[in-house]
PDB file of C-alpha atoms in Angstrom:
ATOM      1  CA  MET R   3      12.038  -4.618  67.279  1.00 94.00           C
ATOM      2  CA  ILE R   4      12.193  -6.881  70.344  1.00 97.00           C
ATOM      3  CA  LEU R   5      14.608  -9.760  70.223  1.00 98.00           C
ATOM      4  CA  ARG R   6      14.800 -12.341  72.997  1.00 98.00           C
ATOM      5  CA  ILE R   7      17.274 -14.997  73.282  1.00 98.00           C
ATOM      6  CA  LEU R   8      16.778 -18.260  75.152  1.00 98.00           C
ATOM      7  CA  THR R   9      19.759 -20.200  76.344  1.00 98.00           C
ATOM      8  CA  ASP R  10      20.507 -23.079  78.690  1.00 96.00           C
ATOM      9  CA  GLY R  11      23.827 -21.459  79.585  1.00 94.00           C
ATOM     10  CA  ARG R  12      26.324 -23.317  76.943  1.00 93.00           C
ATOM     11  CA  ALA R  13      28.711 -20.913  75.866  1.00 90.00           C
ATOM     12  CA  GLY R  14      28.695 -22.249  72.239  1.00 91.00           C
ATOM     13  CA  HIS R  15      25.105 -21.711  71.938  1.00 96.00           C
ATOM     14  CA  GLU R  16      25.179 -18.355  73.137  1.00 96.00           C
ATOM     15  CA  ALA R  17      27.932 -16.932  70.810  1.00 95.00           C
ATOM     16  CA  GLN R  18      25.981 -18.191  67.992  1.00 97.00           C
ATOM     17  CA  MET R  19      22.678 -16.367  69.022  1.00 98.00           C
ATOM     18  CA  LEU R  20      24.959 -13.365  70.043  1.00 98.00           C
ATOM     19  CA  GLY R  21      26.471 -13.046  66.725  1.00 97.00           C
ATOM     20  CA  LEU R  22      22.975 -13.358  65.056  1.00 98.00           C
ATOM     21  CA  ALA R  23      21.771 -10.538  67.273  1.00 98.00           C
ATOM     22  CA  LYS R  24      24.875  -8.405  66.275  1.00 97.00           C
ATOM     23  CA  ALA R  25      24.105  -9.243  62.482  1.00 97.00           C
ATOM     24  CA  LEU R  26      20.522  -8.241  62.880  1.00 98.00           C
ATOM     25  CA  GLY R  27      21.249  -4.828  64.398  1.00 97.00           C
ATOM     26  CA  LEU R  28      19.576  -5.791  67.696  1.00 98.00           C
ATOM     27  CA  THR R  29      20.184  -5.568  71.384  1.00 97.00           C
ATOM     28  CA  PRO R  30      18.751  -9.065  72.809  1.00 98.00           C
ATOM     29  CA  ASP R  31      16.846  -9.713  75.707  1.00 98.00           C
ATOM     30  CA  LEU R  32      18.848 -12.954  76.986  1.00 98.00           C
ATOM     31  CA  ARG R  33      17.057 -15.321  79.195  1.00 98.00           C
ATOM     32  CA  ARG R  34      18.502 -18.549  80.419  1.00 97.00           C
ATOM     33  CA  VAL R  35      16.494 -21.805  81.233  1.00 98.00           C
ATOM     34  CA  THR R  36      17.505 -24.013  83.797  1.00 97.00           C
ATOM     35  CA  PRO R  37      15.133 -26.910  83.909  1.00 97.00           C
ATOM     36  CA  HIS R  38      15.110 -28.949  87.288  1.00 97.00           C
ATOM     37  CA  HIS R  39      14.239 -32.799  87.495  1.00 95.00           C
ATOM     38  CA  PRO R  40      11.841 -33.960  85.792  1.00 96.00           C
ATOM     39  CA  TYR R  41      11.658 -31.160  83.133  1.00 97.00           C
ATOM     40  CA  ASP R  42      15.332 -31.396  82.037  1.00 96.00           C
ATOM     41  CA  TRP R  43      14.879 -35.262  81.474  1.00 97.00           C
ATOM     42  CA  LEU R  44      11.617 -35.021  79.379  1.00 97.00           C
ATOM     43  CA  ALA R  45      13.183 -31.999  77.236  1.00 98.00           C
ATOM     44  CA  PRO R  46      12.689 -31.225  74.434  1.00 98.00           C
ATOM     45  CA  PHE R  47       9.327 -33.193  74.471  1.00 97.00           C
ATOM     46  CA  GLY R  48       7.813 -32.428  77.666  1.00 97.00           C
ATOM     47  CA  PRO R  49       6.429 -28.995  79.269  1.00 98.00           C
ATOM     48  CA  PRO R  50       8.887 -26.167  80.153  1.00 98.00           C
ATOM     49  CA  ASP R  51       9.643 -26.083  84.183  1.00 98.00           C
ATOM     50  CA  PRO R  52       7.198 -23.458  85.665  1.00 98.00           C
ATOM     51  CA  ARG R  53      10.502 -22.228  87.519  1.00 98.00           C
ATOM     52  CA  ASP R  54      11.698 -20.778  83.942  1.00 98.00           C
ATOM     53  CA  ALA R  55       8.548 -18.754  83.293  1.00 98.00           C
ATOM     54  CA  ALA R  56      10.291 -15.831  82.763  1.00 98.00           C
ATOM     55  CA  ALA R  57      11.519 -17.327  79.523  1.00 98.00           C
ATOM     56  CA  PHE R  58       8.051 -17.305  77.909  1.00 98.00           C
ATOM     57  CA  ALA R  59       6.438 -14.573  79.950  1.00 97.00           C
ATOM     58  CA  PRO R  60       5.136 -11.263  78.601  1.00 97.00           C
ATOM     59  CA  PRO R  61       5.893  -8.843  77.120  1.00 97.00           C
ATOM     60  CA  TYR R  62       6.084 -10.915  74.217  1.00 98.00           C
ATOM     61  CA  PRO R  63       9.080 -10.275  71.731  1.00 98.00           C
ATOM     62  CA  ASP R  64       8.781  -9.697  67.962  1.00 98.00           C
ATOM     63  CA  ILE R  65      11.523 -12.598  67.333  1.00 98.00           C
ATOM     64  CA  CYS R  66      12.879 -15.104  69.829  1.00 98.00           C
ATOM     65  CA  ILE R  67      16.131 -17.261  69.132  1.00 98.00           C
ATOM     66  CA  ALA R  68      16.807 -20.430  70.955  1.00 98.00           C
ATOM     67  CA  ALA R  69      19.405 -23.107  71.155  1.00 98.00           C
ATOM     68  CA  GLY R  70      19.659 -26.131  73.035  1.00 97.00           C
ATOM     69  CA  ARG R  71      17.256 -29.065  73.592  1.00 97.00           C
ATOM     70  CA  ARG R  72      16.392 -27.801  77.011  1.00 98.00           C
ATOM     71  CA  THR R  73      15.020 -24.373  75.547  1.00 98.00           C
ATOM     72  CA  ILE R  74      12.622 -25.964  73.360  1.00 98.00           C
ATOM     73  CA  PRO R  75       9.704 -26.379  75.833  1.00 98.00           C
ATOM     74  CA  ALA R  76       9.964 -22.786  76.566  1.00 98.00           C
ATOM     75  CA  LEU R  77      10.255 -21.741  73.079  1.00 98.00           C
ATOM     76  CA  ARG R  78       7.141 -23.817  72.025  1.00 98.00           C
ATOM     77  CA  ARG R  79       5.291 -22.163  75.160  1.00 98.00           C
ATOM     78  CA  LEU R  80       6.289 -18.792  74.260  1.00 98.00           C
ATOM     79  CA  LYS R  81       4.819 -19.118  70.522  1.00 98.00           C
ATOM     80  CA  ARG R  82       1.641 -20.637  72.225  1.00 98.00           C
ATOM     81  CA  ASP R  83       1.197 -17.989  74.890  1.00 98.00           C
ATOM     82  CA  SER R  84       2.050 -14.859  72.424  1.00 97.00           C
ATOM     83  CA  GLY R  85      -1.088 -15.965  70.294  1.00 96.00           C
ATOM     84  CA  GLY R  86       1.493 -16.958  67.577  1.00 97.00           C
ATOM     85  CA  ARG R  87       2.443 -13.443  67.279  1.00 97.00           C
ATOM     86  CA  THR R  88       6.225 -14.171  68.146  1.00 98.00           C
ATOM     87  CA  PHE R  89       8.516 -15.365  65.498  1.00 98.00           C
ATOM     88  CA  THR R  90      10.642 -18.200  66.618  1.00 98.00           C
ATOM     89  CA  VAL R  91      13.846 -19.365  65.334  1.00 98.00           C
ATOM     90  CA  TYR R  92      15.781 -22.404  66.661  1.00 98.00           C
ATOM     91  CA  LEU R  93      19.597 -23.309  65.807  1.00 98.00           C
ATOM     92  CA  ASN R  94      20.548 -26.698  65.127  1.00 96.00           C
ATOM     93  CA  ALA R  95      18.585 -29.797  64.346  1.00 97.00           C
ATOM     94  CA  PRO R  96      16.015 -30.486  66.533  1.00 98.00           C
ATOM     95  CA  ALA R  97      14.528 -33.842  67.832  1.00 97.00           C
ATOM     96  CA  THR R  98      10.980 -32.151  67.863  1.00 98.00           C
ATOM     97  CA  GLY R  99      10.942 -32.008  63.963  1.00 98.00           C
ATOM     98  CA  LEU R 100      10.313 -28.996  61.665  1.00 98.00           C
ATOM     99  CA  ARG R 101       7.267 -27.702  63.718  1.00 97.00           C
ATOM    100  CA  THR R 102       9.710 -26.759  66.447  1.00 98.00           C
ATOM    101  CA  ALA R 103      10.194 -23.162  65.299  1.00 98.00           C
ATOM    102  CA  ASP R 104       8.917 -20.981  62.363  1.00 98.00           C
ATOM    103  CA  LEU R 105      12.638 -20.899  61.137  1.00 98.00           C
ATOM    104  CA  ILE R 106      15.287 -23.555  61.946  1.00 98.00           C
ATOM    105  CA  VAL R 107      19.017 -23.088  61.404  1.00 98.00           C
ATOM    106  CA  ALA R 108      20.583 -26.512  60.938  1.00 98.00           C
ATOM    107  CA  PRO R 109      24.053 -26.584  59.425  1.00 95.00           C
ATOM    108  CA  ARG R 110      24.653 -28.746  56.384  1.00 95.00           C
ATOM    109  CA  HIS R 111      26.325 -31.484  58.323  1.00 92.00           C
ATOM    110  CA  ASP R 112      23.304 -31.890  60.469  1.00 93.00           C
ATOM    111  CA  ARG R 113      21.401 -33.428  57.226  1.00 94.00           C
ATOM    112  CA  PHE R 114      18.274 -31.774  58.379  1.00 97.00           C
ATOM    113  CA  THR R 115      16.310 -30.185  55.909  1.00 97.00           C
ATOM    114  CA  GLY R 116      12.678 -28.825  55.211  1.00 98.00           C
ATOM    115  CA  PRO R 117      10.861 -25.774  53.764  1.00 98.00           C
ATOM    116  CA  ASN R 118      11.523 -23.738  57.015  1.00 98.00           C
ATOM    117  CA  VAL R 119      15.114 -24.867  57.484  1.00 98.00           C
ATOM    118  CA  VAL R 120      18.255 -22.828  56.656  1.00 98.00           C
ATOM    119  CA  THR R 121      21.561 -24.940  55.995  1.00 98.00           C
ATOM    120  CA  PRO R 122      24.554 -23.083  56.162  1.00 98.00           C
ATOM    121  CA  LEU R 123      27.923 -24.469  55.857  1.00 97.00           C
ATOM    122  CA  THR R 124      29.222 -23.501  59.350  1.00 97.00           C
ATOM    123  CA  PRO R 125      27.086 -22.074  62.317  1.00 97.00           C
ATOM    124  CA  PRO R 126      26.824 -18.470  62.912  1.00 98.00           C
ATOM    125  CA  ASN R 127      29.309 -16.721  65.290  1.00 97.00           C
ATOM    126  CA  ARG R 128      30.645 -13.690  66.710  1.00 96.00           C
ATOM    127  CA  ILE R 129      33.642 -13.060  64.544  1.00 97.00           C
ATOM    128  CA  SER R 130      33.244 -10.459  61.994  1.00 95.00           C
ATOM    129  CA  ALA R 131      35.813  -8.867  59.480  1.00 95.00           C
ATOM    130  CA  GLU R 132      35.487  -5.703  61.650  1.00 96.00           C
ATOM    131  CA  ARG R 133      36.436  -7.386  64.977  1.00 96.00           C
ATOM    132  CA  LEU R 134      39.306  -9.165  63.366  1.00 97.00           C
ATOM    133  CA  ALA R 135      40.412  -5.851  61.949  1.00 97.00           C
ATOM    134  CA  GLN R 136      40.233  -3.998  65.276  1.00 96.00           C
ATOM    135  CA  ALA R 137      42.104  -6.955  67.119  1.00 96.00           C
ATOM    136  CA  ARG R 138      44.704  -6.637  64.519  1.00 96.00           C
ATOM    137  CA  ALA R 139      45.124  -3.052  64.682  1.00 95.00           C
ATOM    138  CA  ALA R 140      45.502  -2.736  68.508  1.00 93.00           C
ATOM    139  CA  PRO R 141      46.603  -6.586  69.243  1.00 90.00           C
ATOM    140  CA  ASP R 142      46.821  -7.896  72.904  1.00 93.00           C
ATOM    141  CA  PRO R 143      50.057  -7.265  74.437  1.00 95.00           C
ATOM    142  CA  ARG R 144      50.770 -10.861  75.118  1.00 95.00           C
ATOM    143  CA  ILE R 145      50.050 -11.835  71.619  1.00 96.00           C
ATOM    144  CA  ALA R 146      52.180  -8.853  69.956  1.00 96.00           C
ATOM    145  CA  ALA R 147      55.265 -10.057  72.047  1.00 95.00           C
ATOM    146  CA  LEU R 148      55.442 -13.233  70.101  1.00 97.00           C
ATOM    147  CA  PRO R 149      57.619 -13.912  67.191  1.00 96.00           C
ATOM    148  CA  CYS R 150      56.270 -14.133  63.638  1.00 96.00           C
ATOM    149  CA  PRO R 151      54.786 -16.210  62.121  1.00 97.00           C
ATOM    150  CA  ARG R 152      52.275 -17.080  64.606  1.00 97.00           C
ATOM    151  CA  ALA R 153      50.498 -20.263  65.117  1.00 97.00           C
ATOM    152  CA  ALA R 154      47.352 -20.257  67.209  1.00 98.00           C
ATOM    153  CA  MET R 155      46.269 -23.523  68.909  1.00 97.00           C
ATOM    154  CA  LEU R 156      42.512 -23.548  69.833  1.00 96.00           C
ATOM    155  CA  ILE R 157      41.977 -26.791  72.203  1.00 94.00           C
ATOM    156  CA  GLY R 158      38.430 -28.145  72.964  1.00 90.00           C
ATOM    157  CA  ASP R 159      37.491 -31.427  74.603  1.00 85.00           C
ATOM    158  CA  ALA R 160      40.794 -32.860  73.076  1.00 80.00           C
ATOM    159  CA  LYS R 161      40.479 -36.532  74.531  1.00 76.00           C
ATOM    160  CA  GLY R 162      41.960 -39.033  72.409  1.00 74.00           C
ATOM    161  CA  VAL R 163      43.186 -36.772  69.561  1.00 73.00           C
ATOM    162  CA  VAL R 164      45.319 -38.590  67.239  1.00 64.00           C
ATOM    163  CA  HIS R 165      48.505 -36.178  68.371  1.00 76.00           C
ATOM    164  CA  ASP R 166      50.002 -35.064  71.490  1.00 86.00           C
ATOM    165  CA  LEU R 167      49.268 -31.409  71.388  1.00 92.00           C
ATOM    166  CA  ASP R 168      52.228 -30.346  73.787  1.00 92.00           C
ATOM    167  CA  HIS R 169      54.657 -32.207  71.467  1.00 92.00           C
ATOM    168  CA  ILE R 170      52.846 -30.382  68.469  1.00 93.00           C
ATOM    169  CA  ALA R 171      53.483 -26.833  70.628  1.00 94.00           C
ATOM    170  CA  ALA R 172      56.942 -27.503  71.045  1.00 92.00           C
ATOM    171  CA  SER R 173      57.928 -28.675  67.635  1.00 91.00           C
ATOM    172  CA  LEU R 174      56.423 -25.440  66.434  1.00 93.00           C
ATOM    173  CA  ARG R 175      58.382 -23.189  68.956  1.00 91.00           C
ATOM    174  CA  ALA R 176      61.425 -25.129  67.731  1.00 89.00           C
ATOM    175  CA  GLY R 177      60.494 -24.359  64.232  1.00 88.00           C
ATOM    176  CA  SER R 178      60.507 -20.367  65.064  1.00 90.00           C
ATOM    177  CA  TYR R 179      56.733 -20.176  65.115  1.00 96.00           C
ATOM    178  CA  GLY R 180      55.308 -17.770  68.122  1.00 97.00           C
ATOM    179  CA  VAL R 181      52.883 -20.275  69.536  1.00 97.00           C
ATOM    180  CA  MET R 182      49.622 -19.170  71.600  1.00 98.00           C
ATOM    181  CA  ALA R 183      47.317 -21.550  72.663  1.00 97.00           C
ATOM    182  CA  THR R 184      43.683 -21.216  74.743  1.00 95.00           C
ATOM    183  CA  ALA R 185      41.803 -24.509  76.175  1.00 91.00           C
ATOM    184  CA  SER R 186      38.291 -24.436  76.802  1.00 88.00           C
ATOM    185  CA  ARG R 187      36.199 -25.401  80.023  1.00 85.00           C
ATOM    186  CA  ARG R 188      36.136 -29.081  78.354  1.00 85.00           C
ATOM    187  CA  THR R 189      39.773 -29.600  78.103  1.00 89.00           C
ATOM    188  CA  PRO R 190      41.044 -31.963  80.395  1.00 89.00           C
ATOM    189  CA  PRO R 191      43.369 -30.580  83.149  1.00 91.00           C
ATOM    190  CA  ARG R 192      46.140 -32.828  82.373  1.00 90.00           C
ATOM    191  CA  ILE R 193      46.296 -31.698  78.817  1.00 90.00           C
ATOM    192  CA  ALA R 194      46.205 -27.731  79.700  1.00 92.00           C
ATOM    193  CA  ARG R 195      49.002 -28.495  82.044  1.00 92.00           C
ATOM    194  CA  ALA R 196      51.098 -30.287  79.321  1.00 92.00           C
ATOM    195  CA  LEU R 197      50.460 -27.107  77.020  1.00 93.00           C
ATOM    196  CA  ALA R 198      51.513 -24.675  79.621  1.00 94.00           C
ATOM    197  CA  ARG R 199      54.443 -26.295  80.344  1.00 93.00           C
ATOM    198  CA  ALA R 200      55.222 -26.656  76.627  1.00 93.00           C
ATOM    199  CA  LEU R 201      54.720 -22.955  76.052  1.00 95.00           C
ATOM    200  CA  ALA R 202      56.351 -21.660  79.422  1.00 93.00           C
ATOM    201  CA  ALA R 203      59.483 -20.828  77.233  1.00 87.00           C
ATOM    202  CA  PRO R 204      59.867 -17.432  75.352  1.00 90.00           C
ATOM    203  CA  GLY R 205      58.143 -17.554  72.160  1.00 94.00           C
ATOM    204  CA  GLY R 206      55.099 -19.353  73.766  1.00 96.00           C
ATOM    205  CA  PHE R 207      52.032 -18.163  75.385  1.00 97.00           C
ATOM    206  CA  PHE R 208      49.036 -20.226  77.002  1.00 96.00           C
ATOM    207  CA  TRP R 209      46.191 -18.514  78.477  1.00 95.00           C
ATOM    208  CA  ASP R 210      45.297 -19.899  81.790  1.00 85.00           C
ATOM    209  CA  GLY R 211      42.472 -18.067  82.356  1.00 86.00           C
ATOM    210  CA  GLU R 212      43.957 -15.207  84.122  1.00 86.00           C
ATOM    211  CA  GLY R 213      43.329 -11.486  82.608  1.00 87.00           C
ATOM    212  CA  GLU R 214      41.309 -10.816  79.741  1.00 89.00           C
ATOM    213  CA  ASN R 215      40.374 -13.391  77.041  1.00 92.00           C
ATOM    214  CA  PRO R 216      42.642 -13.338  74.252  1.00 95.00           C
ATOM    215  CA  TYR R 217      40.577 -15.625  71.835  1.00 96.00           C
ATOM    216  CA  LEU R 218      39.697 -13.154  69.285  1.00 97.00           C
ATOM    217  CA  ALA R 219      43.428 -11.549  69.301  1.00 97.00           C
ATOM    218  CA  MET R 220      44.769 -15.158  68.729  1.00 98.00           C
ATOM    219  CA  LEU R 221      42.314 -15.638  65.781  1.00 98.00           C
ATOM    220  CA  ALA R 222      43.110 -12.060  64.362  1.00 98.00           C
ATOM    221  CA  ASN R 223      46.919 -12.279  64.681  1.00 98.00           C
ATOM    222  CA  ALA R 224      47.512 -16.054  63.918  1.00 97.00           C
ATOM    223  CA  ASP R 225      49.141 -16.844  60.556  1.00 97.00           C
ATOM    224  CA  ARG R 226      48.102 -20.685  60.733  1.00 96.00           C
ATOM    225  CA  ILE R 227      45.381 -22.087  63.152  1.00 97.00           C
ATOM    226  CA  LEU R 228      45.173 -25.453  64.755  1.00 96.00           C
ATOM    227  CA  VAL R 229      42.047 -26.549  66.185  1.00 96.00           C
ATOM    228  CA  THR R 230      40.879 -29.780  67.991  1.00 93.00           C
ATOM    229  CA  GLY R 231      38.156 -31.404  65.842  1.00 90.00           C
ATOM    230  CA  ASP R 232      35.643 -31.801  68.388  1.00 88.00           C
ATOM    231  CA  SER R 233      33.999 -28.373  68.468  1.00 88.00           C
ATOM    232  CA  VAL R 234      31.893 -27.438  65.372  1.00 92.00           C
ATOM    233  CA  ASN R 235      31.767 -23.756  66.755  1.00 94.00           C
ATOM    234  CA  MET R 236      35.862 -23.233  67.131  1.00 95.00           C
ATOM    235  CA  ILE R 237      36.389 -24.550  63.665  1.00 96.00           C
ATOM    236  CA  GLY R 238      33.683 -22.378  61.988  1.00 97.00           C
ATOM    237  CA  GLU R 239      35.187 -19.386  63.753  1.00 98.00           C
ATOM    238  CA  ALA R 240      38.866 -20.454  62.630  1.00 98.00           C
ATOM    239  CA  VAL R 241      37.655 -20.427  59.011  1.00 98.00           C
ATOM    240  CA  ALA R 242      36.095 -16.879  59.440  1.00 98.00           C
ATOM    241  CA  THR R 243      39.775 -15.649  59.780  1.00 98.00           C
ATOM    242  CA  GLY R 244      40.796 -16.485  56.061  1.00 97.00           C
ATOM    243  CA  VAL R 245      44.263 -18.392  57.233  1.00 97.00           C
ATOM    244  CA  PRO R 246      44.914 -21.836  56.812  1.00 97.00           C
ATOM    245  CA  VAL R 247      43.200 -24.095  59.354  1.00 97.00           C
ATOM    246  CA  HIS R 248      44.383 -27.559  60.263  1.00 96.00           C
ATOM    247  CA  VAL R 249      41.901 -29.594  62.118  1.00 95.00           C
ATOM    248  CA  ILE R 250      43.411 -32.151  64.839  1.00 92.00           C
ATOM    249  CA  GLU R 251      41.109 -35.171  64.515  1.00 86.00           C
ATOM    250  CA  PRO R 252      39.921 -37.308  67.415  1.00 81.00           C
ATOM    251  CA  LEU R 253      40.811 -41.084  67.250  1.00 74.00           C
ATOM    252  CA  ALA R 254      37.056 -41.817  67.302  1.00 70.00           C
ATOM    253  CA  PRO R 255      35.707 -38.736  65.263  1.00 73.00           C
ATOM    254  CA  ARG R 256      31.799 -38.364  65.139  1.00 81.00           C
ATOM    255  CA  ARG R 257      29.868 -38.826  61.705  1.00 86.00           C
ATOM    256  CA  LYS R 258      28.516 -35.128  61.738  1.00 88.00           C
ATOM    257  CA  LEU R 259      32.148 -33.749  62.627  1.00 89.00           C
ATOM    258  CA  CYS R 260      33.676 -35.762  59.858  1.00 90.00           C
ATOM    259  CA  ALA R 261      31.053 -34.465  57.424  1.00 92.00           C
ATOM    260  CA  TYR R 262      31.509 -31.015  58.437  1.00 95.00           C
ATOM    261  CA  VAL R 263      35.347 -30.981  58.011  1.00 94.00           C
ATOM    262  CA  ALA R 264      35.119 -32.887  54.918  1.00 94.00           C
ATOM    263  CA  ALA R 265      33.102 -30.009  53.592  1.00 96.00           C
ATOM    264  CA  LEU R 266      35.142 -27.561  54.829  1.00 97.00           C
ATOM    265  CA  GLU R 267      38.071 -29.442  53.262  1.00 96.00           C
ATOM    266  CA  GLU R 268      36.017 -29.251  49.648  1.00 96.00           C
ATOM    267  CA  ALA R 269      35.493 -25.453  50.119  1.00 96.00           C
ATOM    268  CA  GLY R 270      39.252 -24.911  50.649  1.00 96.00           C
ATOM    269  CA  ALA R 271      39.486 -23.722  54.141  1.00 96.00           C
ATOM    270  CA  ALA R 272      40.422 -26.547  56.306  1.00 97.00           C
ATOM    271  CA  ARG R 273      42.623 -29.632  56.212  1.00 95.00           C
ATOM    272  CA  VAL R 274      43.432 -32.359  58.362  1.00 93.00           C
ATOM    273  CA  TRP R 275      46.538 -31.828  60.395  1.00 92.00           C
ATOM    274  CA  ARG R 276      49.289 -34.355  59.229  1.00 88.00           C
ATOM    275  CA  GLY R 277      52.130 -32.103  60.245  1.00 83.00           C
ATOM    276  CA  PRO R 278      53.739 -29.869  58.950  1.00 84.00           C
ATOM    277  CA  PHE R 279      51.881 -26.983  57.856  1.00 88.00           C
ATOM    278  CA  GLU R 280      50.641 -26.522  54.238  1.00 89.00           C
ATOM    279  CA  ASP R 281      50.070 -23.316  52.564  1.00 90.00           C
ATOM    280  CA  TRP R 282      46.992 -22.211  50.717  1.00 94.00           C
ATOM    281  CA  SER R 283      44.477 -19.347  50.744  1.00 94.00           C
ATOM    282  CA  TYR R 284      40.765 -18.999  50.610  1.00 97.00           C
ATOM    283  CA  ALA R 285      38.171 -16.555  51.314  1.00 97.00           C
ATOM    284  CA  PRO R 286      36.952 -16.147  54.656  1.00 97.00           C
ATOM    285  CA  ILE R 287      33.945 -18.283  55.683  1.00 98.00           C
ATOM    286  CA  ASN R 288      31.235 -16.948  57.515  1.00 98.00           C
ATOM    287  CA  SER R 289      27.493 -17.779  57.601  1.00 98.00           C
ATOM    288  CA  THR R 290      26.280 -15.217  60.094  1.00 98.00           C
ATOM    289  CA  ALA R 291      25.426 -12.573  57.598  1.00 97.00           C
ATOM    290  CA  MET R 292      23.488 -14.937  55.184  1.00 98.00           C
ATOM    291  CA  VAL R 293      21.742 -16.375  58.257  1.00 98.00           C
ATOM    292  CA  ALA R 294      20.657 -12.987  59.652  1.00 98.00           C
ATOM    293  CA  ARG R 295      19.368 -12.016  56.223  1.00 98.00           C
ATOM    294  CA  ARG R 296      17.191 -15.192  56.004  1.00 98.00           C
ATOM    295  CA  ILE R 297      15.909 -14.599  59.307  1.00 98.00           C
ATOM    296  CA  ARG R 298      14.759 -10.945  58.260  1.00 98.00           C
ATOM    297  CA  ASP R 299      13.258 -11.824  55.132  1.00 98.00           C
ATOM    298  CA  ALA R 300      11.036 -14.689  56.838  1.00 98.00           C
ATOM    299  CA  TYR R 301      10.130 -12.464  59.522  1.00 98.00           C
ATOM    300  CA  ALA R 302       9.133 -10.009  56.897  1.00 97.00           C
ATOM    301  CA  ALA R 303       6.902 -12.855  55.372  1.00 97.00           C
ATOM    302  CA  PHE R 304       5.622 -13.816  58.972  1.00 97.00           C
ATOM    303  CA  ARG R 305       4.471 -10.627  59.685  1.00 95.00           C
ATOM    304  CA  GLY R 306       2.909 -10.001  56.290  1.00 93.00           C
ATOM    305  CA  ARG R 307       0.893 -13.040  57.109  1.00 91.00           C
ATOM    306  CA  LEU R 308      -0.626 -11.940  60.405  1.00 86.00           C
ATOM    307  CA  ARG R 309      -3.839 -10.734  60.840  1.00 71.00           C
ATOM    308  CA  PRO R 310      -4.393  -6.873  60.686  1.00 68.00           C
ATOM    309  CA  GLY R 311      -3.527  -5.496  64.168  1.00 57.00           C
ATOM    310  CA  ALA R 312      -1.880  -8.592  65.595  1.00 58.00           C
TER     311      ALA R 312
END
């Protein structure tokens, strides 16, 4: 079976799709779209950029998974050019409606429903029990050197968060926690620099982009996780570990993110950070395997409806 992934280069979207590919047991053919003006302005409603023709070129895949509004024109063109034989999947709620793809995976907080929509609690991801176990069995030396218990800080955009992140890091270190933190490409440099200073002393570790990315090792070896409340993906990856997750709220949180965090609180996986840490337990939450099963089942039904020989 041939699986194609269409991406516009956003790391979070690619992580979701690669996680699904792994769960499906398929090695994906990943193709990026980079539409230029005016095609990027018209997306998702306009035609694809002809310069992205490789995204919808033959040989046509059995399944194509896409994410990001700029991939939708290429996804729909692939469906048309394949004569309808490619089964299409789109992740997240599309502005173009239910006919965007054969199957749409829109997390519950998107409030997007329909007969061809799967609504998981969390987005798919690349975190699995096996990968976490491997990272615990052979921990990154930079993580293994930290004292226990360990707290991981996962920092996204972080503009306008309720609490000063460097103060949180310093107070955790003062409270005998080993503290490890990683920033994203969206983290303001001033916040990254402040965290790096706060974690420069023994017992702290801030990944500055040098060396191997320790993100998985942080998730696997954390006893507590704090994550900024601006990234659905990072929060979803955190609750896949089964350790207490505290969400650091933005000053002006978006409605969808509020609904997402509230649903995870109701499921017993996450709580809003108010300091200090709270103790609780829950079974890890990871929707990836369920979404992969729904894709397999929907694809089997789709194949059964195709004309013989198609």
